[in-house]
Short mmCIF file of C-alpha atoms and ligand atoms in Angstrom, two decimals:
data_model
loop_
_atom_site.label_atom_id
_atom_site.label_comp_id
_atom_site.label_asym_id
_atom_site.label_seq_id
_atom_site.Cartn_x
_atom_site.Cartn_y
_atom_site.Cartn_z
CA MET A 209 36.96 -0.11 -8.13
CA ALA A 210 36.17 -2.93 -5.71
CA GLU A 211 35.17 -6.18 -7.33
CA LYS A 212 31.47 -7.17 -6.86
CA ALA A 213 30.88 -10.02 -4.42
CA PRO A 214 30.11 -13.26 -6.22
CA ARG A 215 26.40 -14.05 -6.28
CA ALA A 216 25.09 -17.22 -4.68
CA ALA A 217 24.39 -19.88 -7.33
CA PRO A 218 20.64 -20.29 -7.55
CA ARG A 219 19.83 -23.28 -5.24
CA ASP A 220 16.58 -24.01 -6.86
CA LYS A 221 15.99 -23.03 -10.53
CA ALA A 222 12.19 -22.96 -10.00
CA ALA A 223 12.61 -20.47 -7.17
CA ARG A 224 14.73 -18.24 -9.43
CA ARG A 225 12.26 -18.48 -12.25
CA ARG A 226 9.35 -17.32 -10.10
CA HIS A 227 9.98 -13.58 -10.78
CA GLU A 228 11.08 -14.29 -14.31
CA THR A 229 7.78 -16.09 -15.10
CA LEU A 230 6.03 -12.83 -14.05
CA GLY A 231 8.18 -10.95 -16.58
CA LEU A 232 10.22 -9.24 -13.75
CA THR A 233 13.89 -8.61 -14.13
CA ASP A 234 16.46 -8.80 -11.32
CA ALA A 235 16.55 -5.00 -11.30
CA ASP A 236 12.71 -4.96 -10.82
CA CYS A 237 13.16 -7.23 -7.76
CA VAL A 238 15.82 -4.90 -6.27
CA ARG A 239 13.48 -1.97 -6.84
CA LEU A 240 10.56 -3.82 -5.16
CA PHE A 241 12.83 -4.64 -2.18
CA GLU A 242 13.96 -1.05 -1.90
CA LEU A 243 10.35 0.17 -1.93
CA LEU A 244 9.41 -2.33 0.72
CA VAL A 245 12.22 -1.37 2.98
CA THR A 246 11.65 2.36 2.37
CA THR A 247 7.96 2.03 3.20
CA ARG A 248 8.74 0.39 6.56
CA ALA A 249 11.48 2.86 7.36
CA MET A 250 9.03 5.76 6.61
CA ASP A 251 6.22 4.30 8.72
CA ASP A 252 8.67 3.75 11.58
CA ALA A 253 9.86 7.36 11.27
CA VAL A 254 6.20 8.56 11.46
CA ALA A 255 5.73 6.38 14.60
CA SER A 256 8.88 7.75 16.20
CA LEU A 257 7.88 11.36 15.48
CA TYR A 258 4.47 10.60 17.03
CA ARG A 259 6.06 9.25 20.19
CA ARG A 260 8.38 12.27 20.38
CA GLY A 261 5.32 14.56 20.38
CA GLU A 262 6.14 16.11 16.97
CA LEU A 263 2.93 15.27 15.16
CA PRO A 264 -0.25 17.35 15.39
CA GLY A 265 -2.40 14.26 14.62
CA GLY A 266 -2.27 10.45 14.83
CA ALA A 267 0.22 8.04 13.26
CA PHE A 268 -0.81 5.05 11.17
CA SER A 269 1.43 2.18 10.03
CA SER A 270 1.25 -0.30 7.25
CA ARG A 271 3.72 -2.65 8.98
CA GLY A 272 3.07 -6.17 7.69
CA GLN A 273 1.07 -5.00 4.64
CA GLU A 274 3.82 -3.37 2.63
CA ALA A 275 3.89 -6.12 -0.04
CA THR A 276 0.20 -5.70 -0.88
CA ALA A 277 0.50 -1.95 -1.48
CA VAL A 278 3.91 -1.97 -3.25
CA GLY A 279 3.22 -5.08 -5.34
CA SER A 280 -0.20 -3.96 -6.60
CA CYS A 281 0.91 -0.44 -7.45
CA PHE A 282 3.99 -1.75 -9.23
CA CYS A 283 1.60 -3.21 -11.87
CA LEU A 284 0.35 0.22 -12.80
CA ASN A 285 1.50 2.72 -15.45
CA LYS A 286 2.58 6.18 -14.39
CA ASN A 287 -0.63 7.73 -15.79
CA ASP A 288 -2.97 5.42 -13.91
CA VAL A 289 -4.61 6.57 -10.71
CA ILE A 290 -4.73 5.23 -7.16
CA GLY A 291 -6.94 5.94 -4.21
CA PRO A 292 -4.80 5.04 -1.21
CA VAL A 293 -6.11 4.31 2.28
CA ILE A 294 -4.25 4.19 5.65
CA ARG A 295 -2.28 0.97 4.97
CA ASN A 296 -1.07 2.07 1.51
CA SER A 297 1.95 4.28 2.27
CA GLY A 298 3.92 1.87 0.05
CA ALA A 299 1.62 2.56 -2.84
CA ILE A 300 2.13 6.36 -2.76
CA LEU A 301 5.91 5.82 -2.68
CA THR A 302 5.63 3.33 -5.58
CA GLN A 303 3.64 5.88 -7.50
CA GLY A 304 6.56 8.30 -7.09
CA LEU A 305 5.88 10.50 -4.07
CA SER A 306 8.97 11.17 -1.98
CA PRO A 307 8.95 10.02 1.69
CA VAL A 308 9.96 13.54 2.70
CA ALA A 309 6.61 14.82 1.35
CA VAL A 310 4.71 12.29 3.44
CA LEU A 311 6.75 13.11 6.53
CA ARG A 312 6.09 16.85 5.99
CA ASN A 313 2.40 16.04 5.70
CA PHE A 314 2.31 14.28 9.06
CA LEU A 315 4.26 17.14 10.57
CA GLY A 316 1.71 19.65 9.23
CA ARG A 317 4.33 21.69 7.32
CA ALA A 318 3.68 24.37 4.82
CA ASP A 319 5.70 22.65 1.98
CA SER A 320 3.74 19.34 2.35
CA PRO A 321 1.10 18.19 -0.22
CA THR A 322 -1.73 19.53 2.00
CA ARG A 323 0.28 22.67 2.86
CA GLY A 324 -0.13 21.98 6.56
CA ARG A 325 -3.94 21.67 6.39
CA ASP A 326 -4.00 18.01 7.27
CA GLY A 327 -1.21 16.75 9.56
CA ASN A 328 -2.07 13.12 8.83
CA THR A 329 -2.50 10.65 5.98
CA HIS A 330 -5.03 12.51 3.86
CA LEU A 331 -2.62 13.54 1.16
CA GLY A 332 -2.71 13.26 -2.58
CA CYS A 333 -0.82 14.45 -5.62
CA MET A 334 -2.81 14.55 -8.85
CA ASP A 335 0.44 14.99 -10.93
CA LEU A 336 1.31 11.44 -9.74
CA GLY A 337 -2.19 10.12 -10.04
CA ILE A 338 -2.75 9.93 -6.25
CA ILE A 339 -6.27 10.83 -5.19
CA ALA A 340 -6.28 12.22 -1.65
CA PRO A 341 -8.53 10.15 0.68
CA THR A 342 -10.99 11.46 3.17
CA SER A 343 -11.46 9.69 6.49
CA HIS A 344 -14.86 8.26 5.43
CA LEU A 345 -14.16 4.70 4.67
CA GLY A 346 -15.42 3.27 1.39
CA THR A 347 -15.79 6.62 -0.40
CA LEU A 348 -12.72 6.03 -2.62
CA ILE A 349 -14.57 3.12 -4.33
CA PRO A 350 -17.16 5.30 -6.10
CA VAL A 351 -14.59 8.09 -6.51
CA CYS A 352 -12.15 5.71 -8.30
CA ALA A 353 -14.95 4.18 -10.29
CA GLY A 354 -15.74 7.77 -11.38
CA ALA A 355 -12.14 8.30 -12.45
CA ALA A 356 -12.37 4.99 -14.40
CA LEU A 357 -15.61 6.19 -16.02
CA ALA A 358 -13.77 9.41 -17.08
CA PHE A 359 -10.93 7.30 -18.67
CA LYS A 360 -13.47 5.13 -20.49
CA SER A 361 -15.50 8.08 -21.73
CA ARG A 362 -12.43 9.83 -23.09
CA GLY A 363 -11.08 6.64 -24.69
CA GLU A 364 -7.91 6.69 -22.56
CA ALA A 365 -6.20 3.37 -21.78
CA ARG A 366 -5.90 4.21 -18.06
CA VAL A 367 -6.83 2.27 -14.95
CA ALA A 368 -7.99 3.26 -11.47
CA LEU A 369 -7.10 1.12 -8.51
CA THR A 370 -8.09 1.41 -4.91
CA TRP A 371 -7.96 -0.73 -1.71
CA ILE A 372 -10.43 -1.33 1.10
CA GLY A 373 -10.05 -2.91 4.50
CA ASP A 374 -11.98 -6.05 5.54
CA GLY A 375 -14.05 -3.88 7.87
CA ALA A 376 -14.82 -1.08 5.38
CA ALA A 377 -15.77 -3.70 2.81
CA SER A 378 -19.10 -3.90 4.72
CA ILE A 379 -19.94 -0.28 3.80
CA GLY A 380 -22.69 0.52 1.23
CA ASP A 381 -20.30 2.44 -1.01
CA PHE A 382 -18.50 -0.89 -1.63
CA HIS A 383 -21.67 -2.27 -3.31
CA GLU A 384 -22.67 0.90 -5.14
CA GLY A 385 -19.19 1.64 -6.51
CA LEU A 386 -18.27 -1.86 -7.49
CA ASN A 387 -21.68 -2.69 -9.06
CA ILE A 388 -21.77 0.36 -11.35
CA ALA A 389 -18.09 -0.35 -12.31
CA ALA A 390 -19.05 -3.90 -13.21
CA VAL A 391 -22.21 -2.96 -15.17
CA TRP A 392 -20.39 -0.29 -17.12
CA ARG A 393 -17.24 -2.42 -17.55
CA LEU A 394 -15.00 0.32 -16.12
CA PRO A 395 -11.22 0.05 -16.01
CA PHE A 396 -11.18 -0.47 -12.25
CA VAL A 397 -9.42 -2.77 -9.82
CA LEU A 398 -10.49 -3.18 -6.16
CA ILE A 399 -8.30 -4.93 -3.62
CA ILE A 400 -9.68 -5.92 -0.20
CA GLU A 401 -6.82 -5.89 2.26
CA ASN A 402 -8.01 -8.48 4.70
CA ASN A 403 -5.75 -8.03 7.68
CA GLY A 404 -8.08 -9.78 10.11
CA TRP A 405 -9.15 -6.70 12.09
CA ALA A 406 -11.14 -3.52 11.72
CA TYR A 407 -9.85 -1.60 14.75
CA SER A 408 -10.71 -4.24 17.46
CA THR A 409 -13.43 -6.09 15.44
CA PRO A 410 -12.24 -9.40 13.92
CA THR A 411 -13.24 -10.14 10.34
CA SER A 412 -15.51 -13.00 11.46
CA HIS A 413 -17.78 -10.26 12.95
CA GLN A 414 -18.06 -8.56 9.59
CA THR A 415 -18.80 -11.41 7.22
CA LEU A 416 -19.50 -15.13 7.16
CA LEU A 417 -17.52 -15.55 3.94
CA ALA A 418 -14.16 -17.24 4.18
CA ASP A 419 -13.00 -15.89 0.81
CA LEU A 420 -13.93 -12.22 0.49
CA SER A 421 -13.19 -12.27 -3.25
CA ARG A 422 -16.21 -14.60 -3.69
CA ARG A 423 -18.29 -11.44 -3.60
CA ALA A 424 -17.11 -10.89 -7.13
CA GLU A 425 -19.54 -13.55 -8.28
CA GLY A 426 -22.46 -11.35 -7.10
CA TYR A 427 -21.24 -8.64 -9.46
CA GLY A 428 -20.58 -10.88 -12.41
CA ILE A 429 -16.82 -10.11 -12.38
CA PRO A 430 -13.68 -12.16 -11.75
CA GLY A 431 -12.23 -12.39 -8.25
CA ALA A 432 -9.33 -14.07 -6.51
CA SER A 433 -7.85 -14.38 -3.04
CA PHE A 434 -4.09 -14.63 -2.44
CA ASP A 435 -1.25 -14.30 0.10
CA GLY A 436 -0.84 -10.53 0.38
CA ASN A 437 2.49 -11.00 2.21
CA ASP A 438 4.15 -12.53 -0.82
CA ILE A 439 4.86 -9.65 -3.19
CA LEU A 440 5.26 -11.96 -6.21
CA GLU A 441 1.81 -13.45 -5.49
CA VAL A 442 0.40 -9.88 -5.28
CA ILE A 443 1.89 -9.07 -8.68
CA ALA A 444 0.78 -12.39 -10.19
CA HIS A 445 -2.82 -11.54 -9.34
CA THR A 446 -2.87 -7.73 -9.84
CA ARG A 447 -1.20 -7.65 -13.14
CA PRO A 448 -3.85 -9.64 -15.04
CA ALA A 449 -6.59 -7.61 -13.34
CA VAL A 450 -4.94 -4.37 -14.50
CA GLU A 451 -4.41 -5.71 -18.01
CA ARG A 452 -8.07 -6.83 -18.12
CA ALA A 453 -9.24 -3.43 -16.99
CA ARG A 454 -6.99 -1.67 -19.55
CA ALA A 455 -8.29 -3.94 -22.31
CA GLY A 456 -11.87 -2.72 -21.66
CA GLU A 457 -13.01 -5.91 -19.96
CA GLY A 458 -14.07 -4.30 -16.72
CA PRO A 459 -13.20 -4.55 -13.06
CA THR A 460 -11.76 -7.34 -10.90
CA LEU A 461 -12.20 -7.80 -7.11
CA LEU A 462 -9.12 -9.17 -5.35
CA GLU A 463 -8.53 -10.15 -1.71
CA ALA A 464 -5.00 -9.85 -0.31
CA ARG A 465 -4.71 -11.83 2.88
CA THR A 466 -2.34 -10.07 5.23
CA PHE A 467 -1.93 -8.90 8.81
CA ARG A 468 -1.78 -5.58 10.63
CA MET A 469 1.39 -5.95 12.70
CA LYS A 470 0.63 -2.97 14.95
CA GLY A 471 -2.53 -1.51 16.47
CA HIS A 472 -5.05 0.45 14.43
CA ALA A 473 -2.86 3.45 14.97
CA GLU A 474 0.07 4.33 17.21
CA HIS A 475 -2.16 5.02 20.25
CA ASP A 476 -3.62 1.50 20.07
CA ASP A 477 -1.54 -1.26 21.73
CA ALA A 478 -3.72 -4.02 20.09
CA SER A 479 -3.90 -5.89 23.34
CA TYR A 480 -7.11 -7.52 22.02
CA VAL A 481 -5.14 -9.42 19.29
CA PRO A 482 -4.06 -12.92 20.43
CA ARG A 483 -0.32 -13.12 20.86
CA GLU A 484 -0.08 -16.41 18.90
CA LEU A 485 -1.67 -14.77 15.94
CA VAL A 486 0.92 -11.97 15.97
CA GLU A 487 3.65 -14.68 16.24
CA HIS A 488 2.15 -16.62 13.30
CA TRP A 489 2.27 -13.58 11.04
CA LYS A 490 5.61 -12.35 12.30
CA ALA A 491 7.11 -15.50 10.79
CA ARG A 492 5.48 -14.46 7.47
CA ASP A 493 6.86 -10.92 7.42
CA PRO A 494 6.59 -9.71 3.76
CA ILE A 495 9.95 -7.97 3.73
CA ASP A 496 11.97 -10.76 5.41
CA GLY A 497 10.20 -13.27 3.13
CA PHE A 498 11.12 -11.40 -0.03
CA GLU A 499 14.71 -10.88 1.25
CA ARG A 500 15.07 -14.69 1.65
CA TYR A 501 13.76 -15.09 -1.89
CA LEU A 502 16.27 -12.64 -3.24
CA HIS A 503 19.08 -14.56 -1.55
CA GLU A 504 17.82 -17.98 -2.62
CA SER A 505 17.29 -16.90 -6.26
CA GLY A 506 20.72 -15.24 -6.38
CA VAL A 507 19.31 -11.72 -7.15
CA LEU A 508 21.13 -10.19 -4.13
CA THR A 509 23.62 -11.51 -1.63
CA PRO A 510 22.99 -11.09 2.13
CA ASP A 511 25.74 -8.38 2.13
CA GLU A 512 23.91 -6.51 -0.63
CA THR A 513 20.50 -6.56 1.09
CA ARG A 514 22.21 -5.46 4.35
CA ALA A 515 23.85 -2.56 2.55
CA LEU A 516 20.60 -1.62 0.85
CA ARG A 517 18.76 -1.60 4.25
CA ALA A 518 21.55 0.60 5.77
CA ARG A 519 21.41 3.05 2.85
CA VAL A 520 17.56 3.37 3.14
CA ALA A 521 17.83 3.92 6.90
CA ALA A 522 20.46 6.67 6.42
CA ASP A 523 18.32 8.33 3.63
CA MET A 524 15.27 8.23 5.90
CA GLU A 525 17.15 9.89 8.77
CA ARG A 526 18.24 12.61 6.36
CA MET A 527 14.69 13.05 5.09
CA GLU A 528 13.31 13.21 8.60
CA ARG A 529 15.80 16.03 9.46
CA GLU A 530 14.75 17.81 6.19
CA ALA A 531 11.03 17.51 7.06
CA LEU A 532 11.53 18.71 10.60
CA ALA A 533 13.36 21.82 9.19
CA SER A 534 10.37 22.66 6.99
CA PRO A 535 8.29 25.72 8.04
CA PHE A 536 4.81 25.64 9.56
CA PRO A 537 2.14 27.42 7.53
CA ASP A 538 1.55 31.10 8.18
CA ALA A 539 -1.39 31.19 10.54
CA GLY A 540 -3.00 33.98 8.57
CA THR A 541 -3.27 31.74 5.42
CA VAL A 542 -4.50 28.45 6.95
CA ALA A 543 -8.10 28.78 5.64
CA ALA A 544 -6.86 29.45 2.08
CA GLY A 545 -7.63 26.55 -0.24
CA VAL A 546 -9.68 24.63 2.34
CA PHE A 547 -12.97 25.47 0.63
CA ALA A 548 -13.61 26.01 -3.12
CA GLU A 549 -13.25 29.70 -3.81
CA GLY A 550 -15.99 30.54 -6.23
CA GLU A 551 -18.21 33.53 -6.71
CA ALA A 552 -20.44 34.46 -3.73
C1 LIG B 83 -17.61 5.46 7.25
C2 LIG B 83 -16.67 5.27 8.37
N1 LIG B 83 -17.04 4.56 9.46
C3 LIG B 83 -16.18 4.42 10.56
C4 LIG B 83 -14.94 5.00 10.47
C5 LIG B 83 -13.95 4.86 11.72
N2 LIG B 83 -12.92 3.92 11.35
C6 LIG B 83 -11.77 4.37 10.83
S1 LIG B 83 -10.67 3.08 10.48
C7 LIG B 83 -11.79 1.96 11.00
C8 LIG B 83 -11.47 0.45 10.93
C9 LIG B 83 -11.23 0.03 9.54
O1 LIG B 83 -10.89 -1.31 9.43
P1 LIG B 83 -10.57 -1.95 8.01
O2 LIG B 83 -11.50 -1.46 7.01
O3 LIG B 83 -10.52 -3.41 8.23
O4 LIG B 83 -9.12 -1.33 7.66
P2 LIG B 83 -7.74 -1.51 8.46
O5 LIG B 83 -7.71 -0.39 9.52
O6 LIG B 83 -7.74 -2.89 9.10
O7 LIG B 83 -6.71 -1.36 7.39
C10 LIG B 83 -12.96 2.55 11.45
C11 LIG B 83 -14.13 1.78 11.99
C12 LIG B 83 -14.64 5.78 9.37
N3 LIG B 83 -13.44 6.39 9.24
N4 LIG B 83 -15.47 5.86 8.32
MG1 LIG B 84 -8.82 -4.55 8.50
#
């Protein structure tokens, strides 16, 4: 057996301790990196399928926001529930769904989670605690608060977590869902993913607040804003919020500051976003940043991260082929399961 390449000696002990002070092992860091790289590879595969005319619907990407989704979901237990939105493909992978299931869903195939009824991102899997979203922004806040109410009523130590964009945080459901979760001290965590834009509307046209987490004060709950492109920061803030919820102390409102590195969806070239802003955030790419941390802390060598990236790329190509080979639903059955089938 080939001998393992020697690891770089940690240049800075404080840098190495950063993940250890959060209770994360080196193996946890490798898993986080793998999830980040897999999320991007999957989003890129979806974009490529869209451009090749393979998708019946649109293609959304979480490029630039992977650390927020993966890091926050990493703080949950397997029996907790999440309500993912369009920038949370990393969360559904972290919760345990296979990328091939997501690809099949975008392709509208019969063996996808929506059995070909969706052809987009509206997929869930209750076995993995993933609540399927609808397109109506904000609705997952009261839905997840409702799941949290069920956990509390049954005396189960489970947590519900969902995300909301900076734009959708202006919707009435935000207030109604978060307020009732606060008043009833529900085991609920809400993360605002402030990526600077709601389609072509900048955040400054949505709110005068600089720190969106300050809204927490209005609900009498804790809040914090942090760098959503630094996965260790995401974990450092989400973990106490999840623990607080699980301990029966109620919800927390978090704001992850991040950036949408593509347009709203694949059809949008984002020409309205200033070039300098894109460059500013490109230098803060969450995956490249974590890779540098892994090298500096001695968790993985550059050769090891390169090999991991190559393995993930090869796996994604295989899963894309597998998804493309999946059957379309039988046209005669497409209405089955769309509406509740009760008595007339
Ligand atoms: C209630 C509602 N209003 C409008 C839309 C149309 N819409 C879909 S995504 C979007 C922008 C969302 O921006 P943001 O909440 O910041 O999330 P991001 O796309 O930046 O992740 C809009 C206006 C919708 N789906 N639902
Ligand atoms: Mg936004």
